[in-house]
mmCIF file of C-alpha atoms and ligand atoms in Angstrom:
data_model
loop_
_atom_site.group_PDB
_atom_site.id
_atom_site.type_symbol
_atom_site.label_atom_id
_atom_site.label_comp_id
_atom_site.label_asym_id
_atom_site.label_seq_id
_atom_site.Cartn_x
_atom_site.Cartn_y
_atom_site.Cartn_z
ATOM 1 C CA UNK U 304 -12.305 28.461 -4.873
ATOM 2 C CA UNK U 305 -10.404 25.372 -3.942
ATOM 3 C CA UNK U 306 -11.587 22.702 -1.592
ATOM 4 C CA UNK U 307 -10.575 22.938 2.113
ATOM 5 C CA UNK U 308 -9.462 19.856 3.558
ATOM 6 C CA UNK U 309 -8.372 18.957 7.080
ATOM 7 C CA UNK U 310 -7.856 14.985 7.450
ATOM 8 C CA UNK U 311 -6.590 13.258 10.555
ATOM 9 C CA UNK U 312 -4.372 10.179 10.103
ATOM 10 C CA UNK U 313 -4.625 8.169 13.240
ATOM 11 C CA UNK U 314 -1.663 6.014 12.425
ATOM 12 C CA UNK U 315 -1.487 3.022 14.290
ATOM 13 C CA UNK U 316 -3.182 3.919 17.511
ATOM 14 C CA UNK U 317 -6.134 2.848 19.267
ATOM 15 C CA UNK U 318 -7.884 -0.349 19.270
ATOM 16 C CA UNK U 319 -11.206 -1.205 17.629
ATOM 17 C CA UNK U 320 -13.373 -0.270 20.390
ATOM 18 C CA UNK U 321 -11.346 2.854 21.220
ATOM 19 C CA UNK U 322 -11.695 4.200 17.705
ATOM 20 C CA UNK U 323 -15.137 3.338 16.715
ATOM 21 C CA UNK U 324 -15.597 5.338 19.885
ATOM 22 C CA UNK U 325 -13.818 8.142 18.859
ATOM 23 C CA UNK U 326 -15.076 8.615 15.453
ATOM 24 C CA UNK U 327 -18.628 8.133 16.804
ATOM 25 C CA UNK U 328 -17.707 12.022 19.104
ATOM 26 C CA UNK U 329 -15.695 12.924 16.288
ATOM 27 C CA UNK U 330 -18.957 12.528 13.810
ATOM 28 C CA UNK U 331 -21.488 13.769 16.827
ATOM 29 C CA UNK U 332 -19.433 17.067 17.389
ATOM 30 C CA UNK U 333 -19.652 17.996 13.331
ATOM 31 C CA UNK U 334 -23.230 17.349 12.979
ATOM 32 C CA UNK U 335 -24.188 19.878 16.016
ATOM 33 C CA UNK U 336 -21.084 21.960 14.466
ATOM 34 C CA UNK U 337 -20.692 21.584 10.791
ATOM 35 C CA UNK U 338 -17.422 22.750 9.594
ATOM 36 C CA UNK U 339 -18.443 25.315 7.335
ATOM 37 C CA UNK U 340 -14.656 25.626 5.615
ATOM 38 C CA UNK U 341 -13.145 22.463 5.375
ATOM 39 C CA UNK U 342 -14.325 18.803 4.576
ATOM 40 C CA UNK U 343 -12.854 16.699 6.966
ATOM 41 C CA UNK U 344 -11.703 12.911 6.763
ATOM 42 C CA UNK U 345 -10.834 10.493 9.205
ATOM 43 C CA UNK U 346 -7.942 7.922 7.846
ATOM 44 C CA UNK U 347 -7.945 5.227 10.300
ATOM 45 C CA UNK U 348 -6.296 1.867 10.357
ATOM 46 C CA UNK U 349 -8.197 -0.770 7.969
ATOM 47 C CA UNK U 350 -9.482 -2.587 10.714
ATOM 48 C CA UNK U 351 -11.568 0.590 11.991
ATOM 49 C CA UNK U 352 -12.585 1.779 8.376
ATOM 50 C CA UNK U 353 -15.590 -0.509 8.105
ATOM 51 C CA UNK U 354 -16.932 0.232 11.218
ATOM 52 C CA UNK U 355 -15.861 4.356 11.355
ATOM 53 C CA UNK U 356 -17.168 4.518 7.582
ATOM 54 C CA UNK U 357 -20.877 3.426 8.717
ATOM 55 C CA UNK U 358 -21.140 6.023 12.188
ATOM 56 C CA UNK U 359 -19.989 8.428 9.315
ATOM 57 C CA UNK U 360 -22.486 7.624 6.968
ATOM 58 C CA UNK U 361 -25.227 9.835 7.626
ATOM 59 C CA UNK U 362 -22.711 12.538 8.866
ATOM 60 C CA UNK U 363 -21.131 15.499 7.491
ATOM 61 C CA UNK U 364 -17.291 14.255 7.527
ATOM 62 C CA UNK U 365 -15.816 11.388 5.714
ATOM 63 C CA UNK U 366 -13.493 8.081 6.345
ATOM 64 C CA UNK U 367 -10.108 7.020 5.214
ATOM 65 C CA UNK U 368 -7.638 4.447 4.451
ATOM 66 C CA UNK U 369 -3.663 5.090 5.199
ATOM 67 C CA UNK U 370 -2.733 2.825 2.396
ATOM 68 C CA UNK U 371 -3.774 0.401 0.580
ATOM 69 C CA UNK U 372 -1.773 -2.575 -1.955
ATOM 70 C CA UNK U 373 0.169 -1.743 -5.195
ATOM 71 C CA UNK U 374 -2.001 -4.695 -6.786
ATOM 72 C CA UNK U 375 -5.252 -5.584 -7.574
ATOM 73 C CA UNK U 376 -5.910 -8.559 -5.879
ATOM 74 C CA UNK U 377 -4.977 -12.189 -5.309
ATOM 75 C CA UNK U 378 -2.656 -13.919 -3.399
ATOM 76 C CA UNK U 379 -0.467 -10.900 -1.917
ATOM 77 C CA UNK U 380 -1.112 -12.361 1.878
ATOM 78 C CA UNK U 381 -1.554 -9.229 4.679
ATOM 79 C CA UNK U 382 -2.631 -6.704 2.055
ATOM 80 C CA UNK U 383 -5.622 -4.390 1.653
ATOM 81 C CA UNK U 384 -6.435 -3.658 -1.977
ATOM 82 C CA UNK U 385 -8.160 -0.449 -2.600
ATOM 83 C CA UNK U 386 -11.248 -1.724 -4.225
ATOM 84 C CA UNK U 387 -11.612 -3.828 -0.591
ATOM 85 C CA UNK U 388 -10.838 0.153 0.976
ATOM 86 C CA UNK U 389 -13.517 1.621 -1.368
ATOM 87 C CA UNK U 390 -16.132 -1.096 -0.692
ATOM 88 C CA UNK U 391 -16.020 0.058 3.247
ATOM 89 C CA UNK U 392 -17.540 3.518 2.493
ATOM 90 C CA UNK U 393 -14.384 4.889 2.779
ATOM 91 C CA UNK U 394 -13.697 8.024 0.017
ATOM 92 C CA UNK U 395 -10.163 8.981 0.759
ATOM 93 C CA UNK U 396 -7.192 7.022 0.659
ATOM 94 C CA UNK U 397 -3.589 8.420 1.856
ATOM 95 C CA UNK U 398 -0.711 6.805 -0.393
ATOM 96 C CA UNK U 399 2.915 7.958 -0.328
ATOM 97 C CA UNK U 400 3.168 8.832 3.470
ATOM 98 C CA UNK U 401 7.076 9.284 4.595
ATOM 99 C CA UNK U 402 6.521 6.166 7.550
ATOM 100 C CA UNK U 403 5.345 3.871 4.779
ATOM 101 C CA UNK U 404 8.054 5.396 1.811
ATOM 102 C CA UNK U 405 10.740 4.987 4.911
ATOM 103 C CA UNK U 406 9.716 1.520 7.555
ATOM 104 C CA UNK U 407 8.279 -0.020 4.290
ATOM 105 C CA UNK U 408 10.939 0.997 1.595
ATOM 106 C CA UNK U 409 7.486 1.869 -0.923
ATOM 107 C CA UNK U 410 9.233 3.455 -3.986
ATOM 108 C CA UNK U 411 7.773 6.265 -6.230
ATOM 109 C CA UNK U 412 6.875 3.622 -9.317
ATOM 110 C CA UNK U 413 4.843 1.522 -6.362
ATOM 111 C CA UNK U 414 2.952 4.489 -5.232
ATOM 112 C CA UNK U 415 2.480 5.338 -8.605
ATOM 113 C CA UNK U 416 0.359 2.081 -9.291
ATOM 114 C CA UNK U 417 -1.526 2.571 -5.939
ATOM 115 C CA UNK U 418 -2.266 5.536 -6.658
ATOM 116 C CA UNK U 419 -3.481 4.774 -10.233
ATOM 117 C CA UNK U 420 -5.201 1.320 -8.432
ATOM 118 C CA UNK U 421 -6.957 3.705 -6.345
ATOM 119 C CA UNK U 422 -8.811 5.852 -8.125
ATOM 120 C CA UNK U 423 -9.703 3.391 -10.457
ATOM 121 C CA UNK U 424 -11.636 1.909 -7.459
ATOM 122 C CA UNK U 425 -13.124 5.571 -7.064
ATOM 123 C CA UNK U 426 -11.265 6.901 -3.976
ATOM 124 C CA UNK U 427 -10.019 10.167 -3.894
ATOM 125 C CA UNK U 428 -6.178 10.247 -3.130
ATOM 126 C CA UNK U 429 -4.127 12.172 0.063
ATOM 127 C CA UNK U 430 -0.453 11.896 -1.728
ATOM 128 C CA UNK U 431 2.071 12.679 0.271
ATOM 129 C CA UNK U 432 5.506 14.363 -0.415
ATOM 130 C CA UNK U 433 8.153 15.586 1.162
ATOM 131 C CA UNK U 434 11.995 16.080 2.353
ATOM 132 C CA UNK U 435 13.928 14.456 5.129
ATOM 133 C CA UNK U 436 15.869 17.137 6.968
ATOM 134 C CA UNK U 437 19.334 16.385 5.676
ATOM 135 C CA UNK U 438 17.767 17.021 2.258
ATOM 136 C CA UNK U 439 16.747 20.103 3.304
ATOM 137 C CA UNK U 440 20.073 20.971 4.829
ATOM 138 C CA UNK U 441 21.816 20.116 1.333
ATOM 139 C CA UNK U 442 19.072 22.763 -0.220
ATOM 140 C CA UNK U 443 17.856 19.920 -1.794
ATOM 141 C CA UNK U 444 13.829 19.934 -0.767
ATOM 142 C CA UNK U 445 12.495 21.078 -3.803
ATOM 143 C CA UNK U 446 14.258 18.663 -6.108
ATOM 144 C CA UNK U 447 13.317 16.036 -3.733
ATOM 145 C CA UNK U 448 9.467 16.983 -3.969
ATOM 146 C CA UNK U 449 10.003 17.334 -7.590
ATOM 147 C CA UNK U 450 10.862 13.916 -8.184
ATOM 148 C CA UNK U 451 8.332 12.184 -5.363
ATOM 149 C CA UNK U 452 5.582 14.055 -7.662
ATOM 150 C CA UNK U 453 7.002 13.454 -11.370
ATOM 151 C CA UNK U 454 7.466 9.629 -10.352
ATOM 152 C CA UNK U 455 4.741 9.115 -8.320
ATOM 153 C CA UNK U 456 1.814 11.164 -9.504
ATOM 154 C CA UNK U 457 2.467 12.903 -12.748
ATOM 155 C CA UNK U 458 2.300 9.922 -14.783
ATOM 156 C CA UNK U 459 -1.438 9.773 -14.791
ATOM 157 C CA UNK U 460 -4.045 11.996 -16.970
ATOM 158 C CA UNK U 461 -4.940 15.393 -15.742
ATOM 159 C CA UNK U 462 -8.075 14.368 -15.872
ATOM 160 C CA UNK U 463 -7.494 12.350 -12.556
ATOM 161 C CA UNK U 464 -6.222 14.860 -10.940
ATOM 162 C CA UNK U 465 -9.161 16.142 -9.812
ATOM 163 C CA UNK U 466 -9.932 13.658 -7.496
ATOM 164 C CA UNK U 467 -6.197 13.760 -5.954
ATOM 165 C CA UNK U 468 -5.619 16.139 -2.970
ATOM 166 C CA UNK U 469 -1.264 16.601 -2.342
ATOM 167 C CA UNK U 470 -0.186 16.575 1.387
ATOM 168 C CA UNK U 471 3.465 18.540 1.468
ATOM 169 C CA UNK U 472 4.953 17.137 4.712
ATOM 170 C CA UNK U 473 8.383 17.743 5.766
ATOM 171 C CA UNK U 474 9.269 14.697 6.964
ATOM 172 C CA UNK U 475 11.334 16.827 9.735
ATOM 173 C CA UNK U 476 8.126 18.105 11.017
ATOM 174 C CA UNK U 477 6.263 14.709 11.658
ATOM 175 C CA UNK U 478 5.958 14.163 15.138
ATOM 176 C CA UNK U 479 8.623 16.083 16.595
ATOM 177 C CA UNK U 480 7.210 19.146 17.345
ATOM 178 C CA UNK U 481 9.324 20.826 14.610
ATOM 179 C CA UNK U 482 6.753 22.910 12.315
ATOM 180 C CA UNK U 483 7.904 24.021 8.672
ATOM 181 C CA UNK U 484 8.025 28.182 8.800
ATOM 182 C CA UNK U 485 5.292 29.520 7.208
ATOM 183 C CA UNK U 486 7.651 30.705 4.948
ATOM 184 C CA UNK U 487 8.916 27.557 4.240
ATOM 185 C CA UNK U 488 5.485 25.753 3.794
ATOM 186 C CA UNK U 489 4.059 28.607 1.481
ATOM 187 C CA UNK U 490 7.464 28.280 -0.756
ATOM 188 C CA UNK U 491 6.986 24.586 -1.389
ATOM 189 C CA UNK U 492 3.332 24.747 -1.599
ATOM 190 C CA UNK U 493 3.689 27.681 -4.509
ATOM 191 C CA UNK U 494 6.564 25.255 -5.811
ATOM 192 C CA UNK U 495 3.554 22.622 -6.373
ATOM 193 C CA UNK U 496 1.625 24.595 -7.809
ATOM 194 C CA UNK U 497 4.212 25.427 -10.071
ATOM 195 C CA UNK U 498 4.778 21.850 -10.951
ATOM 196 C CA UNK U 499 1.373 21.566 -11.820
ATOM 197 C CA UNK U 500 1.017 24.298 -13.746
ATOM 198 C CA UNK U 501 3.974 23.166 -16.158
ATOM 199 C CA UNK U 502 2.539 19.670 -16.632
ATOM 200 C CA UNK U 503 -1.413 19.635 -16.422
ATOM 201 C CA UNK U 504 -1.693 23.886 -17.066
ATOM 202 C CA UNK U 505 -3.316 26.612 -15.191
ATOM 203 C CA UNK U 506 -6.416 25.067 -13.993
ATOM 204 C CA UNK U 507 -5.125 21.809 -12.396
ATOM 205 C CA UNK U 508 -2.689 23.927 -10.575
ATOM 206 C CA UNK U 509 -5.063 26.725 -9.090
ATOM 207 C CA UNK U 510 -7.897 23.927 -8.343
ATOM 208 C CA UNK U 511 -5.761 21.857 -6.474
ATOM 209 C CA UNK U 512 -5.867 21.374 -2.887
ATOM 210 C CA UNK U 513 -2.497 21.171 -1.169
ATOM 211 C CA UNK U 514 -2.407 19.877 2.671
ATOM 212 C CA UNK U 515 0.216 20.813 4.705
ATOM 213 C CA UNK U 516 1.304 18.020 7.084
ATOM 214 C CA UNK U 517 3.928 18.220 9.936
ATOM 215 C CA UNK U 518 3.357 18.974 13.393
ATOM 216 C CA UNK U 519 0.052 21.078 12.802
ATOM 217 C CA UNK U 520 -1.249 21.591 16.361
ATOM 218 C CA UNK U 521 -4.175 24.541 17.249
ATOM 219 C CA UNK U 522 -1.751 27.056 17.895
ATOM 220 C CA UNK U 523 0.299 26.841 14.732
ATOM 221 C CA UNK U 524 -2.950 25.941 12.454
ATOM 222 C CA UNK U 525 -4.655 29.326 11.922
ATOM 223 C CA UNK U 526 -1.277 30.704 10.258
ATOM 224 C CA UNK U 527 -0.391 28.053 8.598
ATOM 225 C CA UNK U 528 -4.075 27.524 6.832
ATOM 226 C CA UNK U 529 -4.236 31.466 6.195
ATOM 227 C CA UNK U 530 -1.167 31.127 3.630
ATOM 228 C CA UNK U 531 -2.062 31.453 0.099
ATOM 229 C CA UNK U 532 -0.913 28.323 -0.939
ATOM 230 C CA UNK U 533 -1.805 26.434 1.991
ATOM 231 C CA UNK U 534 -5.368 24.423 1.963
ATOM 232 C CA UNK U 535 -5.688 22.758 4.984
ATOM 233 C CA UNK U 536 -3.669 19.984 6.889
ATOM 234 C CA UNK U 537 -2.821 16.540 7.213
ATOM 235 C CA UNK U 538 -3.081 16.040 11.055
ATOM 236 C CA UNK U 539 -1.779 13.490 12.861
ATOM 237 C CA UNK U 540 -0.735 13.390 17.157
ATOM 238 C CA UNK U 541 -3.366 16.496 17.015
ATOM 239 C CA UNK U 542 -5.970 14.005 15.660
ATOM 240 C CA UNK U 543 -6.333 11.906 18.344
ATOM 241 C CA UNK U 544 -7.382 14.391 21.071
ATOM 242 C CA UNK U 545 -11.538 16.066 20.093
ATOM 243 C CA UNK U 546 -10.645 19.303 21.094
ATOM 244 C CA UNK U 547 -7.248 19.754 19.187
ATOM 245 C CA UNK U 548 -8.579 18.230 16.082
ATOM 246 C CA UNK U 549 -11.699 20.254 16.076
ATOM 247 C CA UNK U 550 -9.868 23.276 17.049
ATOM 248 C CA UNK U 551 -7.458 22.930 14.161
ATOM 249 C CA UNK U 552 -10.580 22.437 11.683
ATOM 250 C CA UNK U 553 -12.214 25.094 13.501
ATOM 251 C CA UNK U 554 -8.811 27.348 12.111
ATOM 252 C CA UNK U 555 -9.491 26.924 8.559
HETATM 253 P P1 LIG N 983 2.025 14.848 13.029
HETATM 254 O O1 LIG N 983 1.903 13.852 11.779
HETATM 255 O O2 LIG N 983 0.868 15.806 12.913
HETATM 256 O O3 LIG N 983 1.924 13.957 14.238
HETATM 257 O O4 LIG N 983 3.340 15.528 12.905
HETATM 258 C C1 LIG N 983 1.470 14.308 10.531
HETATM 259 C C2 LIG N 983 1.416 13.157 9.578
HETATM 260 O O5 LIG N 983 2.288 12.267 9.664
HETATM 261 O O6 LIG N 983 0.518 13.069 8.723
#
């Protein structure tokens, strides 16, 4: 059985207060309603993390970052460094999404040392892939993924693996209301699957859990989660509202 997942990224919305607010009815609703299917994680901004990672603590969900530096430490002014995320609370990091890979030009060989940085420090890893639409129009989506995965992630032993979780988000589908078919999302998930069955074998691949991530509201959730492929989402408008997030863990 592979682990269910459903983690909201906040993105950069809400202030301190605001969020330490919201995780606090986030954490209060799963403890009088534990998800019984899916884990669920809360990536917040780094200034939240410290804060959201102690309501969480003696809860039943966990916290987040949404990135974190390609270096260790030292004088890189303005970054995070995982080690700093891990030593929050926080157990997940997200590294690779399309608004950092496109407003922050991050290349595959510099989410390739975050991610490697990362779990080193003992946080599990959200890595994102996915197309932009013109790629997908030029039937080009799979080769895309393909190469976001050999460059990025493939590079490190299997044995890491396990504590890496793949979000497959069309970067189409962020935010614009746009959902990938099911057909669509179940045929790239199976493609990554595929992928990791050629370079780590059989039991990377069918252990894996593989977010989907694009638009993943309550009324598109329950279809997309009951694809084969498909273990959970990557949420992120939907995860700033209690009832649509809880709804769309509720669909797992
Ligand atoms: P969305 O974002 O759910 O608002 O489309 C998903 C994501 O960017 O992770």
């Amino acid at each position: 059985m592979r682990k269910k997942i459903v983690a909201g990224n906040w993105k950069m919305n809400m202030n301190l207060e605001e969020g330490i607010k919201f995780a606090g009815s986030v954490n209060n609703y799963f403890k009088e309603k534990p998800s019984e299917k899916a884990e669920v994680v809360l990536c917040t901004p780094f200034i939240h993390l410290a804060g959201v990672s102690e309501i969480l603590r003696n809860g039943k969900i966990s916290a987040g970052a949404q990135n974190c530096a390609s270096e260790a430490s030292g004088a890189y002014t303005g970054e995070v460094s995982a080690m700093m995320v891990k030593s929050t609370g926080a157990e997940y990091v997200i590294i690779g999404h399309s608004e950092r890979r496109t407003y922050y030009h991050e290349t595959d060989s510099e989410l390739n040392k975050k991610t490697a940085l990362a779990l080193a420090a003992g946080l599990k890893v959200i890595f994102c892939c996915g197309e932009v639409k013109e790629e997908r129009e030029a039937g080009k989506h799979t080769e895309v993924v393909k190469r976001q995965l050999t460059d990025g992630l493939f590079s490190l032993p299997a044995e890491s693996m396990a504590n890496v979780v793949i979000a497959y988000e069309p970067v189409w589908a962020i935010g614009t209301g746009l959902t990938a078919t099911p057909q669509q999302a179940q045929e790239m998930h199976h493609y990554i699957r595929s992928l990791l069955n050629e370079k780590f074998g059989e039991d990377c691949a069918a252990t894996m859990t593989i977010l989907y991530g694009g638009s993943c509201k309550p009324s598109n959730a329950a279809e997309l989660f009951s694809l084969p492929d498909v273990d959970g989402g990557l949420i992120g408008g939907a995860s700033l509202k209690l009832e649509d997030f809880t709804a769309i863990v509720e669909a797992v």
